[in-house]
Structures are given as C-alpha cells and as structure tokens.
Amino acid sequence: MYKAARARMRALMCGVMCRARSVFSVRSMSRDAGMVTSEYAMGIVAAVAFAVVLYKVVTSGAVSAELQAIVKQALDAKA
C-alpha cells in the first residue's frame, strides 16, 4: 500500500512539475521573442562605433607617423 501511494504521489508531482516547466518555458520564450534582433542590432551598432573610433585614432597624424616609423625601422633592421 505504501509503495503504491508513493508511486502515485511521484506521478502526480511529476505531472505538475512537467506542466509548470512547459508553461514557464512557453512564457519565457514568448516574452523574449523580440530580444534577439534588438541585441544583434545593438551589437552591430557598438562594433561600428568602435571601428569608427579606431579608424580615427589610427589615421590621425601622430599615430600614423609612429606606425610609419615602426614599419620603417622594422624594414631597415639588419639581421
């Protein structure tokens, strides 16, 4: 009798927990459905902004002169 009651309780609890998991997963999926596109868009905007800043820094006069000096020194190096 004890084993049968325990098995029945386990089956009932599993049913309740499985239904709860499916309800929560459906709710969370429907709630976050539009988030993926906006996250990608924000990532792209941030990457483009970083690229613009990096381009401006690298093409500035001081940095450009330093980079040219480094390359010239590397090419003129004698082994």
Phi, psi and omega in degrees: 000315181299316181295322179293317179294319179295319178295320179295317178297318178298318179295318178296316180295320179296320178297317179294314181293321179295319178294320180296318179298317182293323178294315180294322181290323177292319179295317182290326178291319181288329180288326183259014185298322182270358185286328187296313182296318181291326178293318176297318180298317179294323177296318179294317179298317179295320179294319179293318178297318178296320179296321179295315179298315179297319178297316179297321181291315183291325181272002177290161186299311184295314182292320179297318178296318178297316179297319178295321179295320179296316180294318180297318179296321179292323181284331181274356183294140180254132182277000000 
